[in-house]
Amino acid sequence: MENFKNIGIIYNTNVEESYNLAKKIQEKIPNSCILNVDNMTNDIDLAIAIGGDGTFLKTARFYSSFDIPILGFNVGRLGYLAQAKPDEIDEVIEKLQNNDYNIETRLMLKANDKTALNDVVVKGVNCTRSSTMDLYINDKKLCSYVADGLIISTPTGSTAYSLSAGGPVVSPDVKCFLIIPICPHTLNMRPVVIPTTDKITIKNEKENLHVSFDGQVDIVAKNEITIEKNDNLAKLLILNQKKDKFYDILKEKLHWSLSPKK
């Protein structure tokens, strides 16, 4: 574990068993400290996030500014981003000691001074009804959506809210962003895939916009919001094992390719 002289173990007080697992990991890694997900510091070389995908996303947004990689232990429900299980502590430590891992970088989004690893969701401030939203790409109007909202997703987020709204599954090594309407009121409104160099602007002349980052940070924007590629990248530490492969995780976590039960 020579590449990581200081390791931060990040737990979530809202996730049952998160702190207990953090203590177990700390006992086996001498050069580690325990941090709360609401009180993280940047004086570490590796962040181990313990919780569900929400814990991982919050940790990733914070440490992307400091170029610090993240490894996730899942004690939540789905845990799509957190690859390790609580009973795999010894295996994980062995792989870290043997440098048996890779560091993957993931695209992120930004709008105003906020960032997102999965997605930015834009709705009208009156979320109880649909809104008319004008979509601009590089300051040129593409179309108007009458929908409950729009999801701007990274490839990492393509298996999250975007997938539930009918968006495609995209491998995380593809450099693109997705634009997915939420419950559009016309049949011809389809998801759009754009390059990461494009600037996305969403406008609503009649009402302000409610903007959510990874479903965790919310702001209100006055009539319009511009979303672009974030200069920072999230760094994910991926252990070298079969289940780290993108398509294997699809099958394991989302039951991809399984036949319907009789």
mmCIF file of N, CA, C and O in Angstrom, residues 207-255:
data_model
loop_
_atom_site.group_PDB
_atom_site.id
_atom_site.type_symbol
_atom_site.label_atom_id
_atom_site.label_comp_id
_atom_site.label_asym_id
_atom_site.label_seq_id
_atom_site.Cartn_x
_atom_site.Cartn_y
_atom_site.Cartn_z
ATOM 1 N N GLU A 207 -40.970 30.515 -15.905
ATOM 2 C CA GLU A 207 -40.711 30.211 -14.496
ATOM 3 C C GLU A 207 -39.235 29.898 -14.276
ATOM 4 O O GLU A 207 -38.493 29.591 -15.214
ATOM 5 N N ASN A 208 -38.811 30.004 -13.033
ATOM 6 C CA ASN A 208 -37.446 29.639 -12.682
ATOM 7 C C ASN A 208 -37.269 28.128 -12.747
ATOM 8 O O ASN A 208 -38.234 27.366 -12.840
ATOM 9 N N LEU A 209 -36.024 27.717 -12.681
ATOM 10 C CA LEU A 209 -35.705 26.302 -12.828
ATOM 11 C C LEU A 209 -35.181 25.723 -11.518
ATOM 12 O O LEU A 209 -34.368 26.350 -10.829
ATOM 13 N N HIS A 210 -35.648 24.534 -11.203
ATOM 14 C CA HIS A 210 -35.118 23.780 -10.076
ATOM 15 C C HIS A 210 -34.053 22.828 -10.626
ATOM 16 O O HIS A 210 -34.347 22.000 -11.488
ATOM 17 N N VAL A 211 -32.811 22.959 -10.136
ATOM 18 C CA VAL A 211 -31.686 22.184 -10.677
ATOM 19 C C VAL A 211 -31.094 21.321 -9.562
ATOM 20 O O VAL A 211 -30.763 21.819 -8.485
ATOM 21 N N SER A 212 -30.981 20.022 -9.845
ATOM 22 C CA SER A 212 -30.477 19.075 -8.854
ATOM 23 C C SER A 212 -29.213 18.397 -9.372
ATOM 24 O O SER A 212 -29.172 17.949 -10.530
ATOM 25 N N PHE A 213 -28.196 18.324 -8.523
ATOM 26 C CA PHE A 213 -26.915 17.722 -8.874
ATOM 27 C C PHE A 213 -26.769 16.391 -8.150
ATOM 28 O O PHE A 213 -26.704 16.343 -6.918
ATOM 29 N N ASP A 214 -26.754 15.310 -8.924
ATOM 30 C CA ASP A 214 -26.681 13.951 -8.370
ATOM 31 C C ASP A 214 -27.804 13.662 -7.383
ATOM 32 O O ASP A 214 -27.682 12.797 -6.513
ATOM 33 N N GLY A 215 -28.890 14.407 -7.465
ATOM 34 C CA GLY A 215 -30.010 14.215 -6.566
ATOM 35 C C GLY A 215 -29.723 14.597 -5.129
ATOM 36 O O GLY A 215 -30.490 14.255 -4.223
ATOM 37 N N GLN A 216 -28.631 15.350 -4.908
ATOM 38 C CA GLN A 216 -28.204 15.656 -3.544
ATOM 39 C C GLN A 216 -28.069 17.146 -3.263
ATOM 40 O O GLN A 216 -28.265 17.584 -2.133
ATOM 41 N N VAL A 217 -27.698 17.914 -4.263
ATOM 42 C CA VAL A 217 -27.509 19.362 -4.110
ATOM 43 C C VAL A 217 -28.501 20.064 -5.021
ATOM 44 O O VAL A 217 -28.541 19.799 -6.232
ATOM 45 N N ASP A 218 -29.306 20.949 -4.466
ATOM 46 C CA ASP A 218 -30.360 21.613 -5.233
ATOM 47 C C ASP A 218 -30.176 23.127 -5.212
ATOM 48 O O ASP A 218 -29.830 23.709 -4.179
ATOM 49 N N ILE A 219 -30.443 23.744 -6.375
ATOM 50 C CA ILE A 219 -30.429 25.197 -6.477
ATOM 51 C C ILE A 219 -31.622 25.639 -7.316
ATOM 52 O O ILE A 219 -32.242 24.830 -8.016
ATOM 53 N N VAL A 220 -31.946 26.910 -7.265
ATOM 54 C CA VAL A 220 -32.954 27.507 -8.136
ATOM 55 C C VAL A 220 -32.245 28.484 -9.060
ATOM 56 O O VAL A 220 -31.511 29.373 -8.599
ATOM 57 N N ALA A 221 -32.425 28.297 -10.365
ATOM 58 C CA ALA A 221 -31.803 29.173 -11.367
ATOM 59 C C ALA A 221 -32.882 30.052 -11.987
ATOM 60 O O ALA A 221 -33.994 29.594 -12.265
ATOM 61 N N LYS A 222 -32.548 31.299 -12.212
ATOM 62 C CA LYS A 222 -33.522 32.250 -12.757
ATOM 63 C C LYS A 222 -33.665 32.066 -14.260
ATOM 64 O O LYS A 222 -32.824 32.524 -15.045
ATOM 65 N N ASN A 223 -34.713 31.334 -14.659
ATOM 66 C CA ASN A 223 -35.126 31.177 -16.057
ATOM 67 C C ASN A 223 -34.188 30.337 -16.940
ATOM 68 O O ASN A 223 -34.631 29.773 -17.929
ATOM 69 N N GLU A 224 -32.896 30.235 -16.608
ATOM 70 C CA GLU A 224 -32.017 29.436 -17.456
ATOM 71 C C GLU A 224 -30.808 28.913 -16.681
ATOM 72 O O GLU A 224 -30.435 29.459 -15.647
ATOM 73 N N ILE A 225 -30.226 27.838 -17.225
ATOM 74 C CA ILE A 225 -29.036 27.231 -16.619
ATOM 75 C C ILE A 225 -28.149 26.703 -17.747
ATOM 76 O O ILE A 225 -28.650 26.178 -18.755
ATOM 77 N N THR A 226 -26.846 26.888 -17.624
ATOM 78 C CA THR A 226 -25.886 26.381 -18.594
ATOM 79 C C THR A 226 -25.055 25.275 -17.947
ATOM 80 O O THR A 226 -24.514 25.463 -16.855
ATOM 81 N N ILE A 227 -24.965 24.155 -18.633
ATOM 82 C CA ILE A 227 -24.287 22.967 -18.111
ATOM 83 C C ILE A 227 -23.168 22.584 -19.078
ATOM 84 O O ILE A 227 -23.370 22.502 -20.292
ATOM 85 N N GLU A 228 -21.989 22.337 -18.514
ATOM 86 C CA GLU A 228 -20.820 22.014 -19.330
ATOM 87 C C GLU A 228 -19.994 20.918 -18.679
ATOM 88 O O GLU A 228 -20.233 20.529 -17.533
ATOM 89 N N LYS A 229 -19.003 20.456 -19.425
ATOM 90 C CA LYS A 229 -18.048 19.492 -18.903
ATOM 91 C C LYS A 229 -17.234 20.127 -17.780
ATOM 92 O O LYS A 229 -16.747 21.252 -17.919
ATOM 93 N N ASN A 230 -17.112 19.425 -16.688
ATOM 94 C CA ASN A 230 -16.290 19.892 -15.577
ATOM 95 C C ASN A 230 -14.813 19.672 -15.907
ATOM 96 O O ASN A 230 -14.443 18.634 -16.475
ATOM 97 N N ASP A 231 -13.976 20.622 -15.551
ATOM 98 C CA ASP A 231 -12.538 20.456 -15.782
ATOM 99 C C ASP A 231 -11.958 19.337 -14.924
ATOM 100 O O ASP A 231 -10.988 18.686 -15.306
ATOM 101 N N ASN A 232 -12.535 19.117 -13.741
ATOM 102 C CA ASN A 232 -12.064 18.046 -12.862
ATOM 103 C C ASN A 232 -12.696 16.716 -13.262
ATOM 104 O O ASN A 232 -13.817 16.664 -13.769
ATOM 105 N N LEU A 233 -11.955 15.648 -13.009
ATOM 106 C CA LEU A 233 -12.434 14.292 -13.255
ATOM 107 C C LEU A 233 -12.498 13.534 -11.939
ATOM 108 O O LEU A 233 -11.648 13.711 -11.071
ATOM 109 N N ALA A 234 -13.517 12.710 -11.788
ATOM 110 C CA ALA A 234 -13.547 11.818 -10.637
ATOM 111 C C ALA A 234 -12.585 10.663 -10.898
ATOM 112 O O ALA A 234 -12.498 10.169 -12.026
ATOM 113 N N LYS A 235 -11.877 10.242 -9.864
ATOM 114 C CA LYS A 235 -10.928 9.128 -9.992
ATOM 115 C C LYS A 235 -11.441 7.951 -9.169
ATOM 116 O O LYS A 235 -11.575 8.057 -7.954
ATOM 117 N N LEU A 236 -11.718 6.841 -9.845
ATOM 118 C CA LEU A 236 -12.230 5.651 -9.181
ATOM 119 C C LEU A 236 -11.150 4.584 -9.141
ATOM 120 O O LEU A 236 -10.553 4.251 -10.179
ATOM 121 N N LEU A 237 -10.888 4.069 -7.952
ATOM 122 C CA LEU A 237 -9.951 2.958 -7.820
ATOM 123 C C LEU A 237 -10.714 1.671 -8.065
ATOM 124 O O LEU A 237 -11.661 1.344 -7.345
ATOM 125 N N ILE A 238 -10.321 0.941 -9.100
ATOM 126 C CA ILE A 238 -11.010 -0.284 -9.502
ATOM 127 C C ILE A 238 -10.102 -1.474 -9.237
ATOM 128 O O ILE A 238 -9.003 -1.576 -9.792
ATOM 129 N N LEU A 239 -10.536 -2.363 -8.377
ATOM 130 C CA LEU A 239 -9.763 -3.564 -8.067
ATOM 131 C C LEU A 239 -9.745 -4.499 -9.273
ATOM 132 O O LEU A 239 -10.725 -4.610 -10.004
ATOM 133 N N ASN A 240 -8.632 -5.179 -9.477
ATOM 134 C CA ASN A 240 -8.517 -6.100 -10.599
ATOM 135 C C ASN A 240 -9.194 -7.422 -10.275
ATOM 136 O O ASN A 240 -8.598 -8.346 -9.724
ATOM 137 N N GLN A 241 -10.455 -7.491 -10.591
ATOM 138 C CA GLN A 241 -11.221 -8.715 -10.413
ATOM 139 C C GLN A 241 -12.329 -8.728 -11.442
ATOM 140 O O GLN A 241 -12.663 -7.695 -12.033
ATOM 141 N N LYS A 242 -12.891 -9.892 -11.676
ATOM 142 C CA LYS A 242 -13.838 -10.042 -12.785
ATOM 143 C C LYS A 242 -15.004 -9.076 -12.712
ATOM 144 O O LYS A 242 -15.407 -8.474 -13.698
ATOM 145 N N LYS A 243 -15.536 -8.872 -11.513
ATOM 146 C CA LYS A 243 -16.764 -8.097 -11.420
ATOM 147 C C LYS A 243 -16.561 -6.600 -11.611
ATOM 148 O O LYS A 243 -17.501 -5.842 -11.606
ATOM 149 N N ASP A 244 -15.283 -6.167 -11.769
ATOM 150 C CA ASP A 244 -15.088 -4.737 -11.980
ATOM 151 C C ASP A 244 -15.405 -4.334 -13.417
ATOM 152 O O ASP A 244 -15.508 -3.167 -13.725
ATOM 153 N N LYS A 245 -15.539 -5.294 -14.314
ATOM 154 C CA LYS A 245 -15.796 -4.974 -15.700
ATOM 155 C C LYS A 245 -17.212 -4.435 -15.849
ATOM 156 O O LYS A 245 -18.158 -4.927 -15.240
ATOM 157 N N PHE A 246 -17.362 -3.421 -16.680
ATOM 158 C CA PHE A 246 -18.628 -2.704 -16.798
ATOM 159 C C PHE A 246 -19.797 -3.634 -17.102
ATOM 160 O O PHE A 246 -20.852 -3.560 -16.469
ATOM 161 N N TYR A 247 -19.621 -4.547 -18.044
ATOM 162 C CA TYR A 247 -20.732 -5.400 -18.451
ATOM 163 C C TYR A 247 -21.040 -6.471 -17.405
ATOM 164 O O TYR A 247 -22.185 -6.901 -17.265
ATOM 165 N N ASP A 248 -20.030 -6.899 -16.663
ATOM 166 C CA ASP A 248 -20.287 -7.838 -15.572
ATOM 167 C C ASP A 248 -21.124 -7.180 -14.481
ATOM 168 O O ASP A 248 -22.006 -7.809 -13.882
ATOM 169 N N ILE A 249 -20.845 -5.903 -14.206
ATOM 170 C CA ILE A 249 -21.604 -5.192 -13.184
ATOM 171 C C ILE A 249 -23.052 -4.991 -13.638
ATOM 172 O O ILE A 249 -23.983 -5.064 -12.841
ATOM 173 N N LEU A 250 -23.254 -4.748 -14.945
ATOM 174 C CA LEU A 250 -24.615 -4.630 -15.459
ATOM 175 C C LEU A 250 -25.412 -5.893 -15.140
ATOM 176 O O LEU A 250 -26.564 -5.828 -14.697
ATOM 177 N N LYS A 251 -24.793 -7.035 -15.357
ATOM 178 C CA LYS A 251 -25.497 -8.303 -15.118
ATOM 179 C C LYS A 251 -25.711 -8.553 -13.631
ATOM 180 O O LYS A 251 -26.762 -9.046 -13.220
ATOM 181 N N GLU A 252 -24.710 -8.199 -12.834
ATOM 182 C CA GLU A 252 -24.806 -8.478 -11.401
ATOM 183 C C GLU A 252 -25.775 -7.541 -10.693
ATOM 184 O O GLU A 252 -26.622 -7.968 -9.904
ATOM 185 N N LYS A 253 -25.656 -6.249 -10.964
ATOM 186 C CA LYS A 253 -26.437 -5.259 -10.224
ATOM 187 C C LYS A 253 -27.828 -5.034 -10.802
ATOM 188 O O LYS A 253 -28.795 -4.836 -10.060
ATOM 189 N N LEU A 254 -27.943 -5.027 -12.142
ATOM 190 C CA LEU A 254 -29.216 -4.697 -12.779
ATOM 191 C C LEU A 254 -29.880 -5.913 -13.417
ATOM 192 O O LEU A 254 -30.856 -5.771 -14.145
ATOM 193 N N HIS A 255 -29.325 -7.108 -13.162
ATOM 194 C CA HIS A 255 -29.891 -8.364 -13.684
ATOM 195 C C HIS A 255 -30.009 -8.339 -15.205
ATOM 196 O O HIS A 255 -30.971 -8.840 -15.788
#
